[in-house]
Amino acid sequence: MNGVFRYTFGEPESITPIKLFWDDARSRIIPGREEDTAEYNPPLDPASMRFSVTARGAVLTLPLQPDEQIFGLGLQLKSVCQRGRKKTLRVNSDPIADLGDSHAPVPFFVSSRGYGVLVDTARYATFYFGTHVRRGISTNDTGKRGVATDTAELYAARSYDEGLHTLIEVPAVKGIEIYVFSGPDIAGAVKRYNMFCGGGAMPPMWGLGMWYRTWGQADRAGVERQMAQIRADRMPVDVFGFEPGWQTHAYSCTYVWNDDKFPDHDELIAKLNEAGFRPNLWTHLYVHPDSPLYGALEPTAGDYKVWGGIVPDLSLEENRRIFRDYYKSYFLDRGISGFKIDECDGSDFIRTPWSYPEQSQFPSGLDGEQMHTLMGMLAQKMLEPAYREKNMRTYNNVRSSGAMASPMPYVLYSDLYDIDDFIRGVVTACYSGLLWTPEVRQSHSEAELIRRAQTVVMSPQANFNCWMIPHPDWKQYDTEKNRRGEFLDDGGVFEGKLRKIFELRMMLLPYFYSAFAEYMRTGLPPFRALTMDWPADRETYAIEDEYMCGSDLLYAPMTHKRSSRSVYLPAGKWYNFFTGEEYEGGRRYEFAPELEDMLIFARENSIIPVAEPLQYVADDAVFKISPKKFGCGDAVCRLFEDDGITYDYERGEYNIVTIAYSGGSYTVTREGNYDGKRYEIILP
């Protein structure tokens, strides 16, 4: 591929992410893919790379410049900037410190100098970004000032100008293979990496609507009550998720409906679909002895169990086929839209570890360390052909992912974290081809629920995870009162506040959908750090609580922890999305918004397509869109239009709908081969 350079040192392992997933990436159809014909020189000089093998494994050093900042390494919930840090990319669902543990560690980093590096390994690689200087190298270490007299001075960050390098250690191997991606800037390097992986994910339109996951102890009657309640309350919801209790056994799983709790479950699923809900089932990959899958998978399972169930070796195509065929016939063919794949990460670094050990052995030759790294991606790859056979797109959840993930329509999630971590995850995930939802779970106050709801609707997936409460949280946000059936006595005021937030998501759904189409076509993340749009503005590098939503909206989340915040607006003019108030960019502003107000800013000379909010996205839904223009100059907005549910767009069955403003008037053009109409443009 143009602008991608591969370097091989020693004898790399035979099973790696690229070796497992490259054929799928290479064969993926990407409509309107941008072809780059520029001439690129290697962004890193091979003569500056140094490789060795030690008793610990393989070691590679790469050059690092004094002015260089580093981003990436997958989903990192504790930091955005990686320069000056040591990170060990270890799969862990409960990271509590900034050490590299992650649901989705990706050995890919991108430099502010406009290149990216992917280390092709499933091992727990360790990265040191300018943290140490070799003996014999002179530096301007500020430690020369004399004796440190306190711990703050002793442990202060050191500044080095010479002998800088990135040190990469991969354990238990005799070789390393890396891929270096030319930019020419941060966004360019990320885009090239994503296109190398097969482009960006393209979810169905309904996947970008609102998600509601029901109470974990719900039975059929409870589900039907919640269905009716949601529609009666006029709360827009597209996806209705079932938690573990739908099965005869979970932890480990049978993948069989519990007919005592859900009699006539096929009829229930049909009712959900008829009411506009897309049913989604919780699942995981550990197979209970009572499961219909157990007999076929047991001979090639790993040598350790998890929760009494076997761990299938999904790196073997036959095992993926067994799983896939069962899921297709038992679930997809019966109206299930997708799955939440839980616990494919592991929690082996807490007080009560539950996963398989790193020393586990699998028939493919993988050990437990490698399987932990690959399991989330293998699960996603296992199911993808089933959706393609049905010509039915999906949008799902997965709790672990890794390298080569960008084409997969799966969003990372967890309910374990602080709101600041949730927001930081949206920013860091974008550097590595990942999607992350700051999902809403139970809250302790009205302010917390409102602020979390505002953030989740401005993210890759608007997911309300209500598995701990029997009633919708707009009826009662207090968990104990909700469980007792004590609802808010405010005349529906709080419910109205949440409805307004839900409706904002639906108003922006065509805009977000088109941003994902751009992700699919060019690799540009739909939700991304400010560095990608302003790579030369170093003020953006450390910003971890603002991000772009598409090309023209900047979102600065408020949390319940504070009543005011500082917002940095990059160069250019910006406008409050709701009031139109103008701000000059290149500086910071202080805001103290009311609880119901959000800090969303539109770029100058942009058109935001605002749709009338729907209750759900039906297969034949038509969005009535009014253009909302910001600034005094000419402006253009382009919308991706297709059927929203199938892969027919890969055969060219899509349109580009252009809304243009010039000379004081609007024009609308529609070009393409899709003979339907999903957008009705209402001009002022």
Short mmCIF file of C-alpha atoms in Angstrom, two decimals, residues 8-353:
data_model
loop_
_atom_site.label_atom_id
_atom_site.label_comp_id
_atom_site.label_asym_id
_atom_site.label_seq_id
_atom_site.Cartn_x
_atom_site.Cartn_y
_atom_site.Cartn_z
CA THR A 8 11.23 -7.22 9.74
CA PHE A 9 13.77 -7.91 12.50
CA GLY A 10 14.81 -11.42 13.52
CA GLU A 11 12.22 -14.19 13.40
CA PRO A 12 8.67 -12.87 14.16
CA GLU A 13 5.96 -15.18 15.47
CA SER A 14 3.71 -17.04 13.05
CA ILE A 15 0.43 -15.87 14.65
CA THR A 16 -0.03 -12.10 14.79
CA PRO A 17 -2.94 -9.70 14.24
CA ILE A 18 -1.97 -8.87 10.65
CA LYS A 19 -1.34 -12.49 9.73
CA LEU A 20 -4.76 -13.40 11.11
CA PHE A 21 -6.80 -10.50 9.74
CA TRP A 22 -4.95 -9.08 6.71
CA ASP A 23 -6.73 -11.17 4.04
CA ASP A 24 -10.11 -9.82 5.18
CA ALA A 25 -8.78 -6.27 5.22
CA ARG A 26 -7.30 -6.56 1.74
CA SER A 27 -10.52 -7.94 0.23
CA ARG A 28 -12.88 -5.40 1.80
CA ILE A 29 -14.95 -3.32 -0.62
CA ILE A 30 -14.78 0.39 0.14
CA PRO A 31 -16.98 2.54 -2.12
CA GLY A 32 -15.37 5.80 -3.22
CA ARG A 33 -12.10 4.94 -1.52
CA GLU A 34 -9.59 7.76 -1.82
CA GLU A 35 -6.55 6.70 -3.81
CA ASP A 36 -3.31 8.36 -2.75
CA THR A 37 -0.80 8.63 -5.59
CA ALA A 38 1.74 10.87 -3.84
CA GLU A 39 5.35 9.76 -3.54
CA TYR A 40 6.34 8.95 0.05
CA ASN A 41 9.75 8.41 1.53
CA PRO A 42 10.04 6.32 4.70
CA PRO A 43 9.18 8.64 7.61
CA LEU A 44 11.73 6.83 9.80
CA ASP A 45 15.28 6.13 8.73
CA PRO A 46 15.93 2.36 8.96
CA ALA A 47 19.55 3.13 9.86
CA SER A 48 18.29 4.73 13.08
CA MET A 49 16.51 1.56 14.22
CA ARG A 50 18.31 -0.85 16.55
CA PHE A 51 17.21 -4.46 17.24
CA SER A 52 18.37 -7.15 19.63
CA VAL A 53 17.17 -10.38 21.23
CA THR A 54 17.62 -10.94 24.96
CA ALA A 55 16.52 -13.55 27.45
CA ARG A 56 13.42 -11.40 28.01
CA GLY A 57 12.44 -11.28 24.33
CA ALA A 58 12.98 -8.89 21.43
CA VAL A 59 13.92 -5.21 21.80
CA LEU A 60 13.60 -2.51 19.16
CA THR A 61 14.56 1.15 19.47
CA LEU A 62 13.24 3.87 17.18
CA PRO A 63 14.28 7.53 16.99
CA LEU A 64 12.35 10.19 18.91
CA GLN A 65 12.79 13.91 18.37
CA PRO A 66 12.81 16.51 21.18
CA ASP A 67 9.63 18.20 19.91
CA GLU A 68 7.71 14.97 19.31
CA GLN A 69 4.48 14.03 21.09
CA ILE A 70 3.04 10.52 20.96
CA PHE A 71 -0.62 9.42 20.94
CA GLY A 72 -2.46 6.11 20.66
CA LEU A 73 -1.82 2.59 22.05
CA GLY A 74 -5.51 1.75 21.83
CA LEU A 75 -8.15 2.64 24.39
CA GLN A 76 -6.30 4.50 27.16
CA LEU A 77 -8.58 5.76 29.91
CA LYS A 78 -6.01 7.58 32.05
CA SER A 79 -3.93 9.65 29.60
CA VAL A 80 -3.94 11.04 26.07
CA CYS A 81 -0.29 12.06 25.62
CA GLN A 82 2.12 9.12 25.87
CA ARG A 83 5.45 10.98 25.61
CA GLY A 84 7.52 10.43 28.78
CA ARG A 85 5.48 7.36 29.79
CA LYS A 86 6.07 3.64 30.05
CA LYS A 87 3.07 1.57 28.90
CA THR A 88 2.68 -2.20 28.95
CA LEU A 89 -0.20 -3.15 26.66
CA ARG A 90 -1.89 -5.78 28.77
CA VAL A 91 -5.52 -6.83 28.36
CA ASN A 92 -7.42 -5.94 31.53
CA SER A 93 -11.01 -4.90 32.15
CA ASP A 94 -10.21 -3.07 35.39
CA PRO A 95 -7.32 -0.66 34.79
CA ILE A 96 -6.93 1.59 37.82
CA ALA A 97 -3.59 3.22 36.98
CA ASP A 98 -1.96 4.73 33.91
CA LEU A 99 0.23 1.72 33.14
CA GLY A 100 -1.16 0.62 29.75
CA ASP A 101 -3.78 -1.91 30.92
CA SER A 102 -6.82 -1.65 28.68
CA HIS A 103 -9.89 -3.38 27.31
CA ALA A 104 -8.40 -2.73 23.89
CA PRO A 105 -4.62 -2.33 23.87
CA VAL A 106 -3.36 -1.68 20.35
CA PRO A 107 0.41 -1.62 19.67
CA PHE A 108 -0.07 1.31 17.29
CA PHE A 109 1.08 4.81 18.07
CA VAL A 110 1.04 8.02 16.08
CA SER A 111 3.51 10.88 16.28
CA SER A 112 2.93 14.62 16.11
CA ARG A 113 5.58 14.54 13.36
CA GLY A 114 3.07 12.83 11.10
CA TYR A 115 3.78 9.10 11.09
CA GLY A 116 2.36 6.01 12.79
CA VAL A 117 3.92 2.71 13.86
CA LEU A 118 2.15 -0.64 14.29
CA VAL A 119 4.02 -3.41 16.08
CA ASP A 120 2.51 -6.64 14.76
CA THR A 121 2.27 -8.70 17.93
CA ALA A 122 -0.30 -10.29 20.21
CA ARG A 123 2.14 -10.18 23.12
CA TYR A 124 2.03 -7.74 26.03
CA ALA A 125 4.50 -5.32 24.50
CA THR A 126 6.05 -2.53 26.58
CA PHE A 127 6.71 0.94 25.16
CA TYR A 128 9.05 3.56 26.65
CA PHE A 129 8.60 6.93 24.93
CA GLY A 130 11.67 9.05 25.70
CA THR A 131 11.82 7.97 29.33
CA HIS A 132 15.45 6.86 29.52
CA VAL A 133 18.88 7.78 28.18
CA ARG A 134 21.61 5.28 27.44
CA ARG A 135 24.92 5.46 29.28
CA GLY A 136 27.51 7.47 27.39
CA ILE A 137 24.99 9.95 25.96
CA SER A 138 25.39 13.56 27.08
CA THR A 139 22.20 15.41 27.97
CA ASN A 140 21.01 18.65 29.44
CA ASP A 141 19.40 16.78 32.33
CA THR A 142 18.19 19.36 34.81
CA GLY A 143 19.38 17.01 37.55
CA LYS A 144 22.81 18.67 37.21
CA ARG A 145 21.54 21.53 39.34
CA GLY A 146 22.67 19.77 42.50
CA VAL A 147 21.28 17.62 45.28
CA ALA A 148 17.52 17.10 45.27
CA THR A 149 16.15 18.24 48.61
CA ASP A 150 12.58 17.01 48.40
CA THR A 151 10.61 14.25 46.69
CA ALA A 152 8.88 16.64 44.30
CA GLU A 153 12.25 17.70 42.90
CA LEU A 154 13.61 14.18 42.95
CA TYR A 155 10.77 12.70 40.94
CA ALA A 156 10.13 15.68 38.65
CA ALA A 157 9.90 14.90 34.94
CA ARG A 158 13.30 15.15 33.28
CA SER A 159 13.92 16.92 29.98
CA TYR A 160 16.39 15.33 27.58
CA ASP A 161 17.54 16.67 24.20
CA GLU A 162 20.02 13.98 23.13
CA GLY A 163 19.95 10.22 22.91
CA LEU A 164 16.15 10.16 22.75
CA HIS A 165 14.43 7.06 21.52
CA THR A 166 11.30 4.96 21.68
CA LEU A 167 12.12 1.61 23.27
CA ILE A 168 9.83 -1.32 22.43
CA GLU A 169 10.11 -4.65 24.22
CA VAL A 170 8.11 -7.68 23.09
CA PRO A 171 8.36 -10.64 25.49
CA ALA A 172 8.93 -14.29 24.57
CA VAL A 173 9.74 -13.68 20.89
CA LYS A 174 12.85 -13.76 18.68
CA GLY A 175 11.72 -11.19 16.17
CA ILE A 176 9.55 -8.13 15.55
CA GLU A 177 7.75 -6.89 12.47
CA ILE A 178 6.58 -3.28 12.31
CA TYR A 179 4.55 -1.25 9.83
CA VAL A 180 5.27 2.47 9.49
CA PHE A 181 2.55 4.73 8.10
CA SER A 182 3.26 8.07 6.41
CA GLY A 183 1.05 11.05 7.29
CA PRO A 184 1.84 13.73 6.34
CA ASP A 185 0.17 14.74 9.62
CA ILE A 186 -1.54 13.06 12.59
CA ALA A 187 -4.86 12.58 10.81
CA GLY A 188 -3.10 11.32 7.69
CA ALA A 189 -1.21 8.64 9.60
CA VAL A 190 -4.37 7.50 11.42
CA LYS A 191 -6.37 7.45 8.20
CA ARG A 192 -3.71 5.42 6.41
CA TYR A 193 -3.62 2.91 9.28
CA ASN A 194 -7.42 2.58 9.25
CA MET A 195 -7.50 2.07 5.49
CA PHE A 196 -4.72 -0.51 5.83
CA CYS A 197 -7.03 -2.35 8.25
CA GLY A 198 -9.94 -2.25 5.76
CA GLY A 199 -11.50 1.19 6.23
CA GLY A 200 -13.82 2.43 8.95
CA ALA A 201 -16.96 0.75 10.29
CA MET A 202 -20.26 1.54 8.54
CA PRO A 203 -23.14 0.85 10.96
CA PRO A 204 -26.81 0.64 9.97
CA MET A 205 -28.76 3.85 10.50
CA TRP A 206 -30.71 2.38 13.41
CA GLY A 207 -27.44 1.59 15.20
CA LEU A 208 -26.84 5.31 15.66
CA GLY A 209 -30.17 5.78 17.42
CA MET A 210 -30.74 5.38 21.16
CA TRP A 211 -29.95 2.10 22.95
CA TYR A 212 -31.72 0.78 26.05
CA ARG A 213 -30.52 -2.34 27.88
CA THR A 214 -33.18 -3.81 30.11
CA TRP A 215 -33.12 -5.00 33.72
CA GLY A 216 -31.01 -8.12 34.20
CA GLN A 217 -33.83 -9.92 36.06
CA ALA A 218 -36.56 -9.04 33.59
CA ASP A 219 -38.91 -11.74 32.30
CA ARG A 220 -41.18 -11.62 29.28
CA ALA A 221 -43.92 -9.68 31.06
CA GLY A 222 -41.37 -7.16 32.31
CA VAL A 223 -39.93 -6.69 28.84
CA GLU A 224 -43.35 -6.11 27.35
CA ARG A 225 -44.12 -3.54 30.05
CA GLN A 226 -40.88 -1.70 29.28
CA MET A 227 -41.57 -1.77 25.54
CA ALA A 228 -44.97 -0.20 26.10
CA GLN A 229 -43.58 2.30 28.64
CA ILE A 230 -40.85 3.54 26.29
CA ARG A 231 -43.25 4.12 23.43
CA ALA A 232 -45.92 5.67 25.69
CA ASP A 233 -43.31 8.07 27.09
CA ARG A 234 -42.30 9.07 23.52
CA MET A 235 -38.66 8.34 24.31
CA PRO A 236 -36.77 7.65 21.06
CA VAL A 237 -35.21 4.17 21.33
CA ASP A 238 -33.99 1.92 18.52
CA VAL A 239 -32.18 -0.94 20.25
CA PHE A 240 -33.58 -3.03 23.10
CA GLY A 241 -30.91 -5.11 24.82
CA PHE A 242 -31.36 -8.27 26.90
CA GLU A 243 -28.88 -9.01 29.67
CA PRO A 244 -27.64 -12.50 30.84
CA GLY A 245 -30.96 -13.71 32.27
CA TRP A 246 -32.46 -14.51 28.87
CA GLN A 247 -30.45 -17.78 28.82
CA THR A 248 -30.92 -21.09 30.63
CA HIS A 249 -27.42 -20.57 32.02
CA ALA A 250 -24.98 -17.68 31.87
CA TYR A 251 -21.44 -17.41 33.25
CA SER A 252 -20.71 -19.70 31.39
CA CYS A 253 -23.29 -19.65 28.58
CA THR A 254 -25.66 -22.13 26.97
CA TYR A 255 -26.88 -19.70 24.25
CA VAL A 256 -30.37 -21.14 24.72
CA TRP A 257 -33.50 -19.15 25.64
CA ASN A 258 -34.91 -19.67 29.11
CA ASP A 259 -38.46 -20.68 28.27
CA ASP A 260 -39.59 -20.38 31.89
CA LYS A 261 -38.80 -16.66 31.90
CA PHE A 262 -39.39 -16.04 28.21
CA PRO A 263 -42.12 -18.36 26.93
CA ASP A 264 -42.76 -18.08 23.19
CA HIS A 265 -39.60 -16.04 22.82
CA ASP A 266 -39.89 -16.00 19.01
CA GLU A 267 -43.22 -14.23 19.38
CA LEU A 268 -41.65 -11.73 21.78
CA ILE A 269 -38.83 -10.98 19.34
CA ALA A 270 -41.38 -10.47 16.57
CA LYS A 271 -43.28 -8.02 18.79
CA LEU A 272 -40.12 -6.07 19.51
CA ASN A 273 -39.31 -5.79 15.82
CA GLU A 274 -42.87 -4.75 14.97
CA ALA A 275 -42.69 -1.99 17.60
CA GLY A 276 -39.49 -0.64 16.04
CA PHE A 277 -37.03 -2.14 18.54
CA ARG A 278 -33.93 -3.97 17.31
CA PRO A 279 -33.39 -6.87 19.78
CA ASN A 280 -29.82 -7.30 21.02
CA LEU A 281 -28.61 -10.19 23.21
CA TRP A 282 -25.90 -10.25 25.88
CA THR A 283 -23.46 -13.11 25.39
CA HIS A 284 -19.91 -14.22 26.01
CA LEU A 285 -17.59 -16.90 24.63
CA TYR A 286 -17.23 -19.39 27.51
CA VAL A 287 -19.32 -22.47 26.64
CA HIS A 288 -21.30 -24.27 29.35
CA PRO A 289 -21.41 -28.10 29.27
CA ASP A 290 -25.20 -27.94 28.69
CA SER A 291 -24.80 -25.81 25.56
CA PRO A 292 -25.59 -27.33 22.14
CA LEU A 293 -22.19 -26.00 21.06
CA TYR A 294 -20.20 -27.78 23.74
CA GLY A 295 -19.71 -31.17 22.04
CA ALA A 296 -18.37 -29.71 18.81
CA LEU A 297 -16.07 -27.18 20.46
CA GLU A 298 -14.74 -29.16 23.44
CA PRO A 299 -12.04 -31.17 21.59
CA THR A 300 -10.24 -27.99 20.46
CA ALA A 301 -10.77 -25.82 23.55
CA GLY A 302 -8.07 -24.34 25.75
CA ASP A 303 -6.74 -26.32 28.70
CA TYR A 304 -8.38 -24.10 31.34
CA LYS A 305 -12.05 -23.36 32.05
CA VAL A 306 -13.76 -20.09 32.90
CA TRP A 307 -16.86 -20.20 35.14
CA GLY A 308 -17.09 -23.94 34.45
CA GLY A 309 -17.16 -23.44 30.68
CA ILE A 310 -14.62 -24.20 27.99
CA VAL A 311 -12.66 -21.47 26.20
CA PRO A 312 -13.00 -22.11 22.44
CA ASP A 313 -10.01 -21.55 20.18
CA LEU A 314 -11.54 -19.04 17.78
CA SER A 315 -8.31 -18.65 15.85
CA LEU A 316 -9.35 -21.92 14.17
CA GLU A 317 -11.71 -21.28 11.25
CA GLU A 318 -13.73 -24.44 11.93
CA ASN A 319 -14.54 -23.26 15.46
CA ARG A 320 -15.56 -19.84 14.17
CA ARG A 321 -17.83 -21.57 11.64
CA ILE A 322 -19.50 -23.69 14.35
CA PHE A 323 -20.24 -20.61 16.45
CA ARG A 324 -21.28 -18.53 13.43
CA ASP A 325 -23.69 -21.11 11.98
CA TYR A 326 -25.40 -21.53 15.33
CA TYR A 327 -25.75 -17.80 15.91
CA LYS A 328 -27.12 -17.28 12.42
CA SER A 329 -29.79 -19.99 12.55
CA TYR A 330 -30.78 -19.62 16.21
CA PHE A 331 -30.64 -15.84 16.50
CA LEU A 332 -30.19 -13.81 13.32
CA ASP A 333 -32.69 -15.79 11.27
CA ARG A 334 -35.21 -15.29 14.09
CA GLY A 335 -35.04 -11.52 14.28
CA ILE A 336 -32.09 -10.73 16.57
CA SER A 337 -30.19 -7.67 15.31
CA GLY A 338 -26.91 -8.18 17.16
CA PHE A 339 -25.03 -8.93 20.34
CA LYS A 340 -23.17 -7.52 23.30
CA ILE A 341 -20.06 -9.70 23.64
CA ASP A 342 -19.02 -9.43 27.26
CA GLU A 343 -15.99 -10.60 29.26
CA CYS A 344 -13.74 -11.29 26.27
CA ASP A 345 -11.04 -9.23 27.95
CA GLY A 346 -10.21 -10.68 31.37
CA SER A 347 -9.78 -9.46 34.93
CA ASP A 348 -6.71 -11.30 36.06
CA PHE A 349 -5.12 -8.34 37.82
CA ILE A 350 -7.66 -7.79 40.59
CA ARG A 351 -8.36 -9.42 43.95
CA THR A 352 -10.58 -12.14 42.45
CA PRO A 353 -9.24 -13.05 38.98
#
